[in-house]
């Protein structure tokens, strides 16, 4: 969602994503239309931060939720507050649309009619299963 929003403001934007991220960054028709370039790179905080800065990419995204924003959004380091601000600004630019609307519009695998869904994980060792 953020890559779509950022590339709408900055055409031909470059992004770095870790290799564990979804392939939707490359196949997304909106990102393709906006000329966004995506580079997949090694997973890990230092690898992503370095590669995002080396390429002068607008942002770097890790599947684990670490986002690295370069100018004009940030200064190249992982910052949760900047990520929250970027999401709020994205919602400001999409009046009348909720976060769920934006997610469902962007989370589609090629050839699927339904939006992607996250499977809820359950913990095996919950407090009720510990025998004490």
XYZ file of C-alpha atoms in Angstrom:
132
model
C 0.000 0.000 0.000
C 2.781 2.408 0.891
C 4.736 1.599 -2.265
C 1.657 2.357 -4.370
C 1.081 5.630 -2.555
C 4.724 6.728 -2.692
C 5.120 5.853 -6.366
C 1.997 7.896 -7.197
C 3.714 10.953 -5.717
C 7.181 10.112 -7.074
C 6.914 8.476 -10.522
C 9.640 5.946 -11.381
C 10.376 5.458 -7.690
C 12.777 2.723 -6.681
C 12.102 0.345 -3.797
C 14.154 -2.376 -2.124
C 12.341 -5.340 -0.586
C 13.745 -8.382 1.162
C 13.720 -11.751 -0.554
C 11.061 -13.094 1.815
C 8.586 -10.458 0.649
C 5.773 -11.244 -1.725
C 6.251 -11.171 -5.473
C 3.359 -8.710 -5.732
C 5.858 -5.841 -5.751
C 6.959 -6.881 -9.245
C 3.591 -8.012 -10.627
C 1.416 -5.215 -9.234
C -0.178 -3.405 -12.207
C -0.381 -0.085 -10.331
C 3.336 -0.100 -9.511
C 4.142 -1.112 -13.088
C 1.972 1.693 -14.475
C 3.688 4.226 -12.215
C 7.111 2.996 -13.355
C 8.219 1.758 -9.946
C 11.458 -0.233 -9.909
C 11.780 -3.009 -7.328
C 14.995 -4.693 -6.216
C 14.920 -7.789 -4.032
C 17.778 -7.997 -1.529
C 19.094 -9.975 1.425
C 16.972 -10.139 4.549
C 18.370 -8.323 7.557
C 18.343 -4.852 9.016
C 21.879 -3.862 8.045
C 21.638 -5.383 4.538
C 18.363 -3.619 3.754
C 19.451 -0.292 5.183
C 22.738 -0.345 3.273
C 21.195 -1.413 -0.058
C 18.394 1.152 0.177
C 20.994 3.885 0.679
C 23.364 2.536 -2.006
C 20.641 2.584 -4.651
C 19.137 5.859 -3.466
C 15.807 4.042 -3.285
C 12.799 5.900 -1.959
C 12.120 3.151 0.582
C 13.129 -0.316 1.674
C 10.583 -2.792 3.012
C 11.219 -5.953 5.017
C 8.509 -8.561 5.433
C 9.093 -8.379 9.180
C 7.749 -4.814 9.165
C 10.956 -2.794 9.123
C 10.655 0.146 6.729
C 13.579 2.319 5.672
C 12.563 5.683 4.204
C 14.962 7.951 2.346
C 14.356 11.587 1.498
C 11.813 13.165 1.301
C 10.101 10.752 3.719
C 12.939 9.979 6.114
C 16.677 9.776 6.599
C 17.394 6.163 5.693
C 16.900 4.406 8.993
C 14.146 2.192 10.378
C 11.684 4.331 12.314
C 8.270 3.149 13.491
C 6.961 6.689 13.937
C 7.839 7.598 10.347
C 6.046 4.461 9.195
C 2.944 5.471 11.154
C 3.104 9.003 9.732
C 3.471 7.595 6.195
C 0.365 5.444 6.714
C -1.605 8.422 8.081
C -0.550 10.586 5.123
C -1.502 7.774 2.741
C -4.976 7.665 4.302
C -5.216 11.470 4.021
C -4.589 11.211 0.285
C -7.369 8.612 -0.072
C -10.451 10.394 1.286
C -13.469 8.197 1.827
C -11.428 4.985 1.705
C -10.570 2.904 4.735
C -7.382 0.988 5.384
C -9.291 -2.226 4.565
C -10.359 -0.766 1.193
C -6.758 0.080 0.340
C -5.511 -3.344 1.459
C -8.147 -5.227 -0.513
C -7.488 -3.135 -3.628
C -3.788 -3.958 -3.565
C -3.598 -7.462 -2.189
C -4.482 -9.643 -5.137
C -2.495 -12.473 -6.584
C -2.569 -12.777 -10.374
C -5.535 -14.900 -11.437
C -7.364 -14.631 -8.102
C -10.710 -12.963 -7.615
C -10.601 -12.844 -3.844
C -8.288 -10.633 -1.806
C -5.344 -12.230 -0.040
C -6.020 -13.279 3.506
C -3.698 -13.758 6.392
C -3.956 -17.029 8.199
C -4.097 -16.484 11.928
C -1.307 -18.240 13.759
C -1.980 -19.994 17.001
C 0.578 -20.562 19.690
C 1.057 -24.127 20.778
C 2.219 -23.278 24.275
C -0.572 -21.131 25.597
C -1.031 -20.541 29.291
C -3.916 -23.004 29.398
C -1.790 -25.840 27.996
C 1.077 -25.505 30.481
C 0.612 -28.124 33.207
C 1.189 -26.230 36.438
